[in-house]
XYZ file of C-alpha atoms in Angstrom:
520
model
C -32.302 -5.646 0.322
C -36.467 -5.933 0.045
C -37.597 -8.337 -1.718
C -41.030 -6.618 -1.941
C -41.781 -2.587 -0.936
C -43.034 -3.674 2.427
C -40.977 -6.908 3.392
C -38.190 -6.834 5.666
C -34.771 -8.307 4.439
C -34.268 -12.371 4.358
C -32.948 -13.831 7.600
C -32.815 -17.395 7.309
C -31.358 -17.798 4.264
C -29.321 -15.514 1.403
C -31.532 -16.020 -0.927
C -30.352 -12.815 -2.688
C -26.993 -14.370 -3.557
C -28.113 -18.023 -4.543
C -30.497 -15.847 -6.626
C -27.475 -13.619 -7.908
C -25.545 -16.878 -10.445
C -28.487 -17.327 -12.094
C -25.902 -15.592 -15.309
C -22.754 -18.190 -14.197
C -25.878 -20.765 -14.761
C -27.144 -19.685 -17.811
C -24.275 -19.490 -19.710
C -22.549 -22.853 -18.287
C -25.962 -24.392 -19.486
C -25.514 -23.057 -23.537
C -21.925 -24.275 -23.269
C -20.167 -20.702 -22.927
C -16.949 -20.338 -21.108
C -16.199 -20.491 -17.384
C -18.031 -17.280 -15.694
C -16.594 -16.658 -12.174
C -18.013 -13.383 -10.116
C -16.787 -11.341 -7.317
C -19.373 -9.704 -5.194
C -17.631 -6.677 -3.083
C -19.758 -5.147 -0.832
C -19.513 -1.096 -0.946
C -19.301 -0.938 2.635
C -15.976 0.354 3.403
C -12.607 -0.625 2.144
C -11.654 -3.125 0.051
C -9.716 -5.775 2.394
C -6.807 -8.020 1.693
C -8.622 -11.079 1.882
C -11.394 -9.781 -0.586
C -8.593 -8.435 -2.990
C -6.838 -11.968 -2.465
C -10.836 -13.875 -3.643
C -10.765 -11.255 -6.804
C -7.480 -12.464 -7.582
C -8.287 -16.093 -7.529
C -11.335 -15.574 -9.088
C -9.477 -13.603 -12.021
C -6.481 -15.568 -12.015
C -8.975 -18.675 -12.739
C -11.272 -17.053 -15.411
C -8.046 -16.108 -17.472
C -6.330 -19.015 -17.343
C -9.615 -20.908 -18.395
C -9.810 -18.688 -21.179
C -12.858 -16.973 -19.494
C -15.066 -14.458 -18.064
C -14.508 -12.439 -14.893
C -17.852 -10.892 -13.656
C -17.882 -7.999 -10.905
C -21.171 -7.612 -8.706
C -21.778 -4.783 -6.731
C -23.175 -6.154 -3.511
C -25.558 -3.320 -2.272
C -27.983 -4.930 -0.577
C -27.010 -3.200 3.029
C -29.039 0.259 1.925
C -27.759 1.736 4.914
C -24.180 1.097 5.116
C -23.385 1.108 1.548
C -22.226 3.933 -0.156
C -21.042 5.723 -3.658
C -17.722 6.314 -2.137
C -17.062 2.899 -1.008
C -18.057 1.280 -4.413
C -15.775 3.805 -6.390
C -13.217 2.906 -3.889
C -13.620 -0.714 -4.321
C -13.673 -0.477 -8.200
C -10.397 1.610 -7.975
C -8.538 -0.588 -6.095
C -9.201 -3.947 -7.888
C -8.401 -1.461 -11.104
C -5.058 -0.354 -9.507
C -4.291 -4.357 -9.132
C -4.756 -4.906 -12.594
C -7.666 -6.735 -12.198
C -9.670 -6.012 -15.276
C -13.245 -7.420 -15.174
C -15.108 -8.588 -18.344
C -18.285 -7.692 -17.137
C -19.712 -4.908 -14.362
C -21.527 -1.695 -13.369
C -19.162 0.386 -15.071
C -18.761 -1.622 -18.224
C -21.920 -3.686 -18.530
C -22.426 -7.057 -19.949
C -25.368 -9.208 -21.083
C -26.533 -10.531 -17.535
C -26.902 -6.979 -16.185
C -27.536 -5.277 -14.038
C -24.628 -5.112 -12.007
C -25.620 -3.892 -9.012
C -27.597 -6.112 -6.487
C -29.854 -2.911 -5.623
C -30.987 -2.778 -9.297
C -32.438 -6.306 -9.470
C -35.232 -6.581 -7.365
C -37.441 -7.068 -10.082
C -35.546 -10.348 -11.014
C -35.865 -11.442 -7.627
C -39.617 -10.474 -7.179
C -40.150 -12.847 -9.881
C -38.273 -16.088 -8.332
C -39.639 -15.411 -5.322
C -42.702 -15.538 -6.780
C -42.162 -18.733 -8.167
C -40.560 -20.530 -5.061
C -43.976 -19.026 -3.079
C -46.114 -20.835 -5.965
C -44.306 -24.063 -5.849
C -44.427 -24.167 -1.752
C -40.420 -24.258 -1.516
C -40.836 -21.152 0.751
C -43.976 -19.362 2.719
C -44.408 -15.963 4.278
C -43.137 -15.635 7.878
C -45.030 -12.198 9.982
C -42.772 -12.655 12.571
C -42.252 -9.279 14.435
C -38.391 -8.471 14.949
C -39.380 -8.912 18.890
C -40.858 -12.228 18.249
C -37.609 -13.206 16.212
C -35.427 -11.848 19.392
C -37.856 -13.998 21.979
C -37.097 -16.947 20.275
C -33.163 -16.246 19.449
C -33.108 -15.881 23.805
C -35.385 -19.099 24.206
C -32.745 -21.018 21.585
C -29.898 -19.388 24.154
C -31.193 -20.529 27.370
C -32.064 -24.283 26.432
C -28.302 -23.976 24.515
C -29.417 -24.769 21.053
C -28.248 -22.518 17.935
C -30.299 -19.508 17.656
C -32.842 -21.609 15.143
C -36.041 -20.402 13.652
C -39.062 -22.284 15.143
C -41.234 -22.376 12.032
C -44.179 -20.504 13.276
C -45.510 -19.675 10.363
C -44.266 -22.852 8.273
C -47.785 -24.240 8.780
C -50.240 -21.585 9.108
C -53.094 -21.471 7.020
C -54.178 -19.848 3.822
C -56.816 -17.498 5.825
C -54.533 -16.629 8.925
C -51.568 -15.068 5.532
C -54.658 -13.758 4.287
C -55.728 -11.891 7.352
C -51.814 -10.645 8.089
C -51.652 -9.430 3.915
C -55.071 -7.756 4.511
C -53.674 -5.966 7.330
C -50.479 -4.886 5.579
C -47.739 -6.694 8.099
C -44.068 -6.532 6.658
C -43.252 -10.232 6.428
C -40.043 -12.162 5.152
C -39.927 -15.117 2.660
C -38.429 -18.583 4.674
C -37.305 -21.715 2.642
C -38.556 -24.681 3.492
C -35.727 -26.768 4.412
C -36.524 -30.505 3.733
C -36.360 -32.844 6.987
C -34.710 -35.467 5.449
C -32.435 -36.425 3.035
C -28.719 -34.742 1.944
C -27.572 -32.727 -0.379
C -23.871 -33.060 -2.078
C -21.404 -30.265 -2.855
C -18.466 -30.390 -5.291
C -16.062 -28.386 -3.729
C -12.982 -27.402 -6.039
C -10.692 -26.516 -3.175
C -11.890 -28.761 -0.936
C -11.723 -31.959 -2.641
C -14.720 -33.492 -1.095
C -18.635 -33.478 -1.004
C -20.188 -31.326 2.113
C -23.240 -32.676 3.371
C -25.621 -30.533 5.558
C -25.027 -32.124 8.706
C -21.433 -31.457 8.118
C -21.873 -27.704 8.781
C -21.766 -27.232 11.814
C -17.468 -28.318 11.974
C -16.690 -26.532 8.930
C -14.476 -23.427 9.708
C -14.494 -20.988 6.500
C -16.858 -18.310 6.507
C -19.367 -19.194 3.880
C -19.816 -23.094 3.847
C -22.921 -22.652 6.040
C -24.088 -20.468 3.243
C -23.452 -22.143 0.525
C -25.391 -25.374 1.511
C -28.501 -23.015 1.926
C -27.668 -21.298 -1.867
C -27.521 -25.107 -2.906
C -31.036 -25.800 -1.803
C -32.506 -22.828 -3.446
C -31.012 -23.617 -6.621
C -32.495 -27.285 -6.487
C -35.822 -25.569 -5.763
C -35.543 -23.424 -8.553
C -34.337 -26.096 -10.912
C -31.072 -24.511 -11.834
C -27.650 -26.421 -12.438
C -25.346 -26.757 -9.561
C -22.493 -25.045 -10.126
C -19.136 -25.972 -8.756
C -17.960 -23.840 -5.475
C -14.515 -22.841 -4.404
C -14.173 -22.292 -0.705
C -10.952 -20.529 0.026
C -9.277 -20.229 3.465
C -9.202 -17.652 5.930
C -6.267 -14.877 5.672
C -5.236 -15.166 9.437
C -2.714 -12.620 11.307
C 0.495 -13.598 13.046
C -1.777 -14.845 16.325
C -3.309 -17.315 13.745
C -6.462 -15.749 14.627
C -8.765 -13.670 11.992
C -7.043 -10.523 10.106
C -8.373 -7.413 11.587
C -7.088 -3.765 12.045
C -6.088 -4.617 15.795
C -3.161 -6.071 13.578
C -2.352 -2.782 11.619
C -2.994 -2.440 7.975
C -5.791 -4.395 6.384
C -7.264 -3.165 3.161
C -5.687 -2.646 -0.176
C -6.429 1.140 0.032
C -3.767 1.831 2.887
C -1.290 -0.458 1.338
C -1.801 1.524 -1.785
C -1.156 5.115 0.087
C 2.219 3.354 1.926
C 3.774 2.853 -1.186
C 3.113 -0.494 -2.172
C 3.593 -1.807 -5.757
C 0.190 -3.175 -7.450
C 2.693 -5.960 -8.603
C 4.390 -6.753 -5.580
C 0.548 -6.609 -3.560
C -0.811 -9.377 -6.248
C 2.169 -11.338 -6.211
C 2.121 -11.875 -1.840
C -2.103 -12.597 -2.438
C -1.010 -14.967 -4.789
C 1.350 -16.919 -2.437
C -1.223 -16.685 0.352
C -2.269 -20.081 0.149
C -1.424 -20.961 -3.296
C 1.850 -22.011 -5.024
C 3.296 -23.344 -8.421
C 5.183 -26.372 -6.407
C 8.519 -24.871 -6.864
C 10.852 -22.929 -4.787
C 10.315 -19.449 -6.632
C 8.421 -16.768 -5.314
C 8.176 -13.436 -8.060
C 5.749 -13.776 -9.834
C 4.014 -11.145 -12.546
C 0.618 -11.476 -13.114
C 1.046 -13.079 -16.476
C 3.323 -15.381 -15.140
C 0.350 -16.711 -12.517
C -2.182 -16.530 -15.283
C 0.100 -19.186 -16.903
C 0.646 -20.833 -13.531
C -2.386 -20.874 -11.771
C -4.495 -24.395 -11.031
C -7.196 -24.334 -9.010
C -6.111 -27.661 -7.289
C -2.880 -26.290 -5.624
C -4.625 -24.000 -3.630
C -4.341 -24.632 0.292
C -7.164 -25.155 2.323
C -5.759 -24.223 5.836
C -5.659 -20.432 6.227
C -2.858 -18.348 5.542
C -0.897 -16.279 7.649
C -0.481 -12.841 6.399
C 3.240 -11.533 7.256
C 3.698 -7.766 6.663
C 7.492 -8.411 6.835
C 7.189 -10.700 3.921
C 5.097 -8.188 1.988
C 7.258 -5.595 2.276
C 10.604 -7.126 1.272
C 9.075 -8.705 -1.580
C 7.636 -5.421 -2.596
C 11.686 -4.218 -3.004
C 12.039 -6.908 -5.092
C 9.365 -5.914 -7.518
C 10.533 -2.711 -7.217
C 14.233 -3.315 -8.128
C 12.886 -5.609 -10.853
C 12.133 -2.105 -12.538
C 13.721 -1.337 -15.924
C 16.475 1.644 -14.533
C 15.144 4.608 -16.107
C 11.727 3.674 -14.601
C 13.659 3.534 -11.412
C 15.315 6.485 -11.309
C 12.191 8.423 -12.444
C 10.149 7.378 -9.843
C 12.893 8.245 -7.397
C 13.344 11.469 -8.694
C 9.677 12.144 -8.773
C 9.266 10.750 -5.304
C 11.944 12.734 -3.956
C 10.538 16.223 -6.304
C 7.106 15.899 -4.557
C 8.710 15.489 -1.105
C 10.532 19.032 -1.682
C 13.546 16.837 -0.544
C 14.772 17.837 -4.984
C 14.537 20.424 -7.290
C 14.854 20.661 -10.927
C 18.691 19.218 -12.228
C 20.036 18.558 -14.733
C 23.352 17.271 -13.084
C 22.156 13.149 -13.241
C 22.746 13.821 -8.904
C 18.997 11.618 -9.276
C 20.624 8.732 -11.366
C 23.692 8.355 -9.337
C 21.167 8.826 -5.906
C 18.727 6.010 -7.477
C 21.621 3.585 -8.362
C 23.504 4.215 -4.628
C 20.481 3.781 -2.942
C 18.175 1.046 -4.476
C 19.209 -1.478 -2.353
C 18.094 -0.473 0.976
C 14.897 0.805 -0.128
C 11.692 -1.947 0.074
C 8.826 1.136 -0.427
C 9.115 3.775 -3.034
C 8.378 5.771 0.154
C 11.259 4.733 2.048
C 13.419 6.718 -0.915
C 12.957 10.128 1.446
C 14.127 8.894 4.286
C 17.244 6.858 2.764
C 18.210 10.136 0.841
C 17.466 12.552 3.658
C 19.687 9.998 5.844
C 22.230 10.154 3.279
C 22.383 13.929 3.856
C 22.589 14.711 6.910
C 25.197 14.695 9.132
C 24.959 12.805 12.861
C 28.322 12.727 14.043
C 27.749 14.150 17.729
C 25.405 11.527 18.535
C 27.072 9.345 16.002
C 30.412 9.788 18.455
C 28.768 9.440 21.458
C 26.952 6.386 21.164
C 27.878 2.790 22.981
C 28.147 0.920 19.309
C 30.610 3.744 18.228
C 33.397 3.083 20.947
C 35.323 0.795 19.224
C 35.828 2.919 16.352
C 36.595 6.351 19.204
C 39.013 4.290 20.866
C 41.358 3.332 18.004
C 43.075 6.935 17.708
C 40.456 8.417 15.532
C 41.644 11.206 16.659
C 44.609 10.237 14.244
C 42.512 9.529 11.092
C 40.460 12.775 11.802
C 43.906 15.035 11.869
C 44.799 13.261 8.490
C 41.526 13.746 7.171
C 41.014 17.530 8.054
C 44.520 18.298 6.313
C 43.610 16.479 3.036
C 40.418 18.572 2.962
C 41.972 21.516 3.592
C 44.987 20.934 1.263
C 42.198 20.341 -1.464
C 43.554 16.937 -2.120
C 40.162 15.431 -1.079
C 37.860 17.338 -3.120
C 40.431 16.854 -6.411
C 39.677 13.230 -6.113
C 35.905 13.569 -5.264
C 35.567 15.729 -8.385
C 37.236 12.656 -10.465
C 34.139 10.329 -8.705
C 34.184 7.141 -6.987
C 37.906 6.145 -8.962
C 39.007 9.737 -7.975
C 38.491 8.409 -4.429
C 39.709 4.771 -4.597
C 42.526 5.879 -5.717
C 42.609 8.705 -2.829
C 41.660 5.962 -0.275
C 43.986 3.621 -1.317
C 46.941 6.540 -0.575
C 45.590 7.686 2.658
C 45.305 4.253 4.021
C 49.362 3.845 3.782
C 50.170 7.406 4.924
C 48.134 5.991 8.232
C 49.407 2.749 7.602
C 45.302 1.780 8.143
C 43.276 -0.532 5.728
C 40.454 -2.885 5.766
C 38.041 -1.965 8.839
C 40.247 -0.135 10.465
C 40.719 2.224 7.944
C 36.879 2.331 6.706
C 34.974 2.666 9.935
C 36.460 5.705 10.820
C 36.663 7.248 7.745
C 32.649 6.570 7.315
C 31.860 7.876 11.165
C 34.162 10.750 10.027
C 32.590 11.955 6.768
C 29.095 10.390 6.967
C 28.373 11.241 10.468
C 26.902 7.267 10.280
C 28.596 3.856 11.639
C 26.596 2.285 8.467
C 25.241 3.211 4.807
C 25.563 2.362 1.475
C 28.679 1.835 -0.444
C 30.662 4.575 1.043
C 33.208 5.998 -1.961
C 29.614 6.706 -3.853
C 28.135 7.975 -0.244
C 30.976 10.717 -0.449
C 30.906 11.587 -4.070
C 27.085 11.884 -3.866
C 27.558 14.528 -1.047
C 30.123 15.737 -2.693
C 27.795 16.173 -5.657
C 24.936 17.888 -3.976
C 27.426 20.700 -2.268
C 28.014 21.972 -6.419
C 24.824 21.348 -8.466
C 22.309 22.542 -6.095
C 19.830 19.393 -6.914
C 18.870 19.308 -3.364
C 16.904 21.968 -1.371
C 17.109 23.665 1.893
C 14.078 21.592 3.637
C 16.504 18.533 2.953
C 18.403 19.346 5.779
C 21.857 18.197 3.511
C 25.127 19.586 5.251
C 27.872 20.094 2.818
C 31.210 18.928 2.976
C 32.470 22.640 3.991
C 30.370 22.166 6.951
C 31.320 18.648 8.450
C 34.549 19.361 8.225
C 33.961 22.801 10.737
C 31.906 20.517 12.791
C 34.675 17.804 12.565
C 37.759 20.468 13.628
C 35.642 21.346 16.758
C 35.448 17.432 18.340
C 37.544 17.569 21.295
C 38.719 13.691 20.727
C 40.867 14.091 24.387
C 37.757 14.602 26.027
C 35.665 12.580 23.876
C 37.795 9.403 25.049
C 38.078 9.815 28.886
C 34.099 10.664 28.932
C 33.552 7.578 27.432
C 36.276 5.977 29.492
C 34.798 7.687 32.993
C 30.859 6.244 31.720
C 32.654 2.514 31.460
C 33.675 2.525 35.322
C 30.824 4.212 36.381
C 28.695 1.347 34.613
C 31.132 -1.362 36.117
C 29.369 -2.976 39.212
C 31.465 -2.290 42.606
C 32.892 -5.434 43.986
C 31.079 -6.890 47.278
């Protein structure tokens, strides 16, 4: 941002954000409840670890019984955009992150938008120029390079040299007179410390202490301190949370994959299940469980069990805890979103039979993202067994005479035995099973594997006697469409009376030897 029309932006210190909890100050000072902000800058995407600050900085406010401010941090005119900050605002809206206070709701410490309160900091600035705390610096952008290089080649940290800390009253007076763009510097003091109550932390950070501490803003913060001493506000008391890391332990970035709240959103994530892994990202309630809704952390949440070592953010984790949330689901809010899921895929079309319910309830299990529902269903339907048949894992099952169970199988269809007991549902076909398995004098896995490879086209699935009356099912209500690629149970069994088992066996049998290594 400009502090004035014709000034370039602060470089030595963020004067714009010490400047920006002058409300948190204001209303800690007339005894008002706890005010925490988040700042989001409309630059792009709202990432996991700013989604996971939000949440700590909501999940604080509420269970103080206070106020959660949102500030729209616009002060990068050129990068920042419309789009971005709708984006941002939707987001920490589709988390359930409600704010008290913010550009799209307003408040009594507006505005809300960094860009809109230049006039506010016009006037400080003004008054830390009056009481000396800072001075005018006309250092060209060259100059400030030259001396960045100078700091590099002698190995010191690229340090302002205070060129125009001392200058005269008639050397500003000749730059303002000729209309150079300068920048406001503070005037660091030379001696002395200054204390920080850190919530996280446990511990007061002094300024020589900066240069070992790891998180992001610490450096930052001891600068914000010093302007608020200058300007005579109340400290407030800081809460510096850890770094989200990747797998590598190094910083989360999109060389790791997905990174912002947006993308997680469009995968299929649950708003529930994304607040509850934040949550546990360096925070916990000191016992073994892990769901948690956001009431339940509101009730749970102290600000003195969060970690301050960074937290490792494990997509695996994410993702089966995201199938509990979603399992957690009353049923007919499970099933619906199934159904609607699998509707706007095309995979469905309108029903009436309950082939959704019985699909939802077979399925639920194996599915982690409301996304993954096509897939399972579409799997469900179709019909592998060539490659199924052919495969190394699938040998076992080849070798023990399926040819046997297949002849058995094929006359049962055909006799309509089979589908009698399929149209009775899953007891139609226990009790079928349960038959078959002594004419073949089969049970157990011997009897199972082959009948799944058999009718599934699949070595593994879901509960098979509600696989097979779900097939069943489709083949006479017409719930599924043609894009779903289903084959019906008329169809497997052509495909199953044209195996040549014979053949089958001695290729597999001739691929064995061949793969045997000849003896030296």
């Amino acid at each position: 941002m400009r502090l004035l029309p014709d000034v370039r932006p602060v470089r030595h210190l963020h004067l714009r954000r010490a400047l920006s909890a002058r409300a948190s100050v204001k209303a800690a000072d007339a005894g008002g409840p706890v005010r925490v902000r988040f700042a989001p800058s409309p630059t792009g995407n709202l990432h996991v670890g700013g989604a996971r600050t939000a949440l700590f900085n909501y999940l604080f406010a509420r269970s103080k019984g206070g106020h959660f401010v949102l500030r729209i941090e616009d002060t990068d005119l050129e990068r920042s955009t419309k789009q971005s900050e709708e984006a941002v605002l939707a987001d920490l809206s589709w988390l359930g992150l409600d704010w008290d206070e913010g550009p799209d709701v307003g408040g009594e410490f507006g505005p809300y938008r960094q860009s809109e309160r230049n006039s506010l900091y016009k006037q400080y600035a003004q008054n830390l120029l009056d009481s000396g705390a800072v001075y005018r610096c006309f250092c060209s952008n060259e100059e400030l390079e030259q001396m960045k290089e100078v700091a590099k080649q002698r190995q010191l940290p690229p340090v302002y040299m205070g060129k125009w800390a001392t200058a005269s009253d008639a050397e500003v007076e000749q730059e303002l007179e000729k209309g150079t763009p300068y920048t406001y510097r503070f005037r660091v003091p030379k001696e002395g410390s200054l204390k920080i109550n850190d919530l996280i932390r446990g511990e007061e950070l002094h300024v020589d202490a900066v240069s070992y501490r790891a998180e992001e803003h610490l450096p930052n913060t001891l600068r914000q301190a010093l302007i608020y001493k200058a300007l005579g506000f109340p400290m407030p008391s800081f809460a510096h949370v850890s770094l989200i890391l990747a797998p590598d332990r190094s910083k989360l970035s999109k060389r790791h994959g997905a990174t912002s709240v947006g993308q997680y959103k469009e995968m299929g994530y649950l708003p529930q299940a994304m607040v509850n892994y934040l949550a546990l990202l360096g925070w916990g309630d000191g016992t073994e469980n892990e769901f948690f809704t956001i009431d339940d952390l509101v009730q749970k949440f102290t600000i003195n069990r969060v970690n301050k070592s960074g937290a490792v953010f494990d997509a695996t984790k994410l993702k089966w805890m995201n199938g509990q949330h979603l399992r957690s689901f009353p049923p007919d809010e499970l099933i619906k979103a199934f159904e609607d899921r699998w509707k706007d895929t095309g995979i469905l079309q309108g029903c009436e039979s309950g082939f959704a319910k019985e699909a939802a309830e077979l399925l639920k299990d194996g599915i982690d993202l409301i996304t993954d529902a096509d897939a399972a269903l579409s799997n469900l339907l179709s019909y592998p067994l060539h490659a199924t048949i052919s495969s190394d894992e699938a040998k076992p099952v080849v070798q023990d005479k399926i040819s046997e169970v297949a002849s058995g199988l094929i006359s049962a269809y055909d006799s309509g035995e089979l589908t009698q007991a399929l149209a009775e549902g899953r007891d139609g076909w226990q009790k079928w099973v349960k038959s078959f398995g002594k004419s073949l004098k089969r049970k157990g896995k011997s009897l199972f594997m082959p009948l799944r490879v058999l009718l599934t086209g699949k070595l593994h699935g879901p509960d098979m006697g509600g696989s097979i009356a779900l097939i069943h099912k489709a083949g006479i209500c017409g719930a599924v469409t043609p894009q779903s690629n289903f084959v019906n149970l008329d169809e497997r069994f052509r495909i199953l009376k044209e195996v040549d088992w014979e053949s089958l066996a001695k290729e597999q049998e001739t691929l064995a030897e061949s793969a045997v290594p000849a003896a030296s």
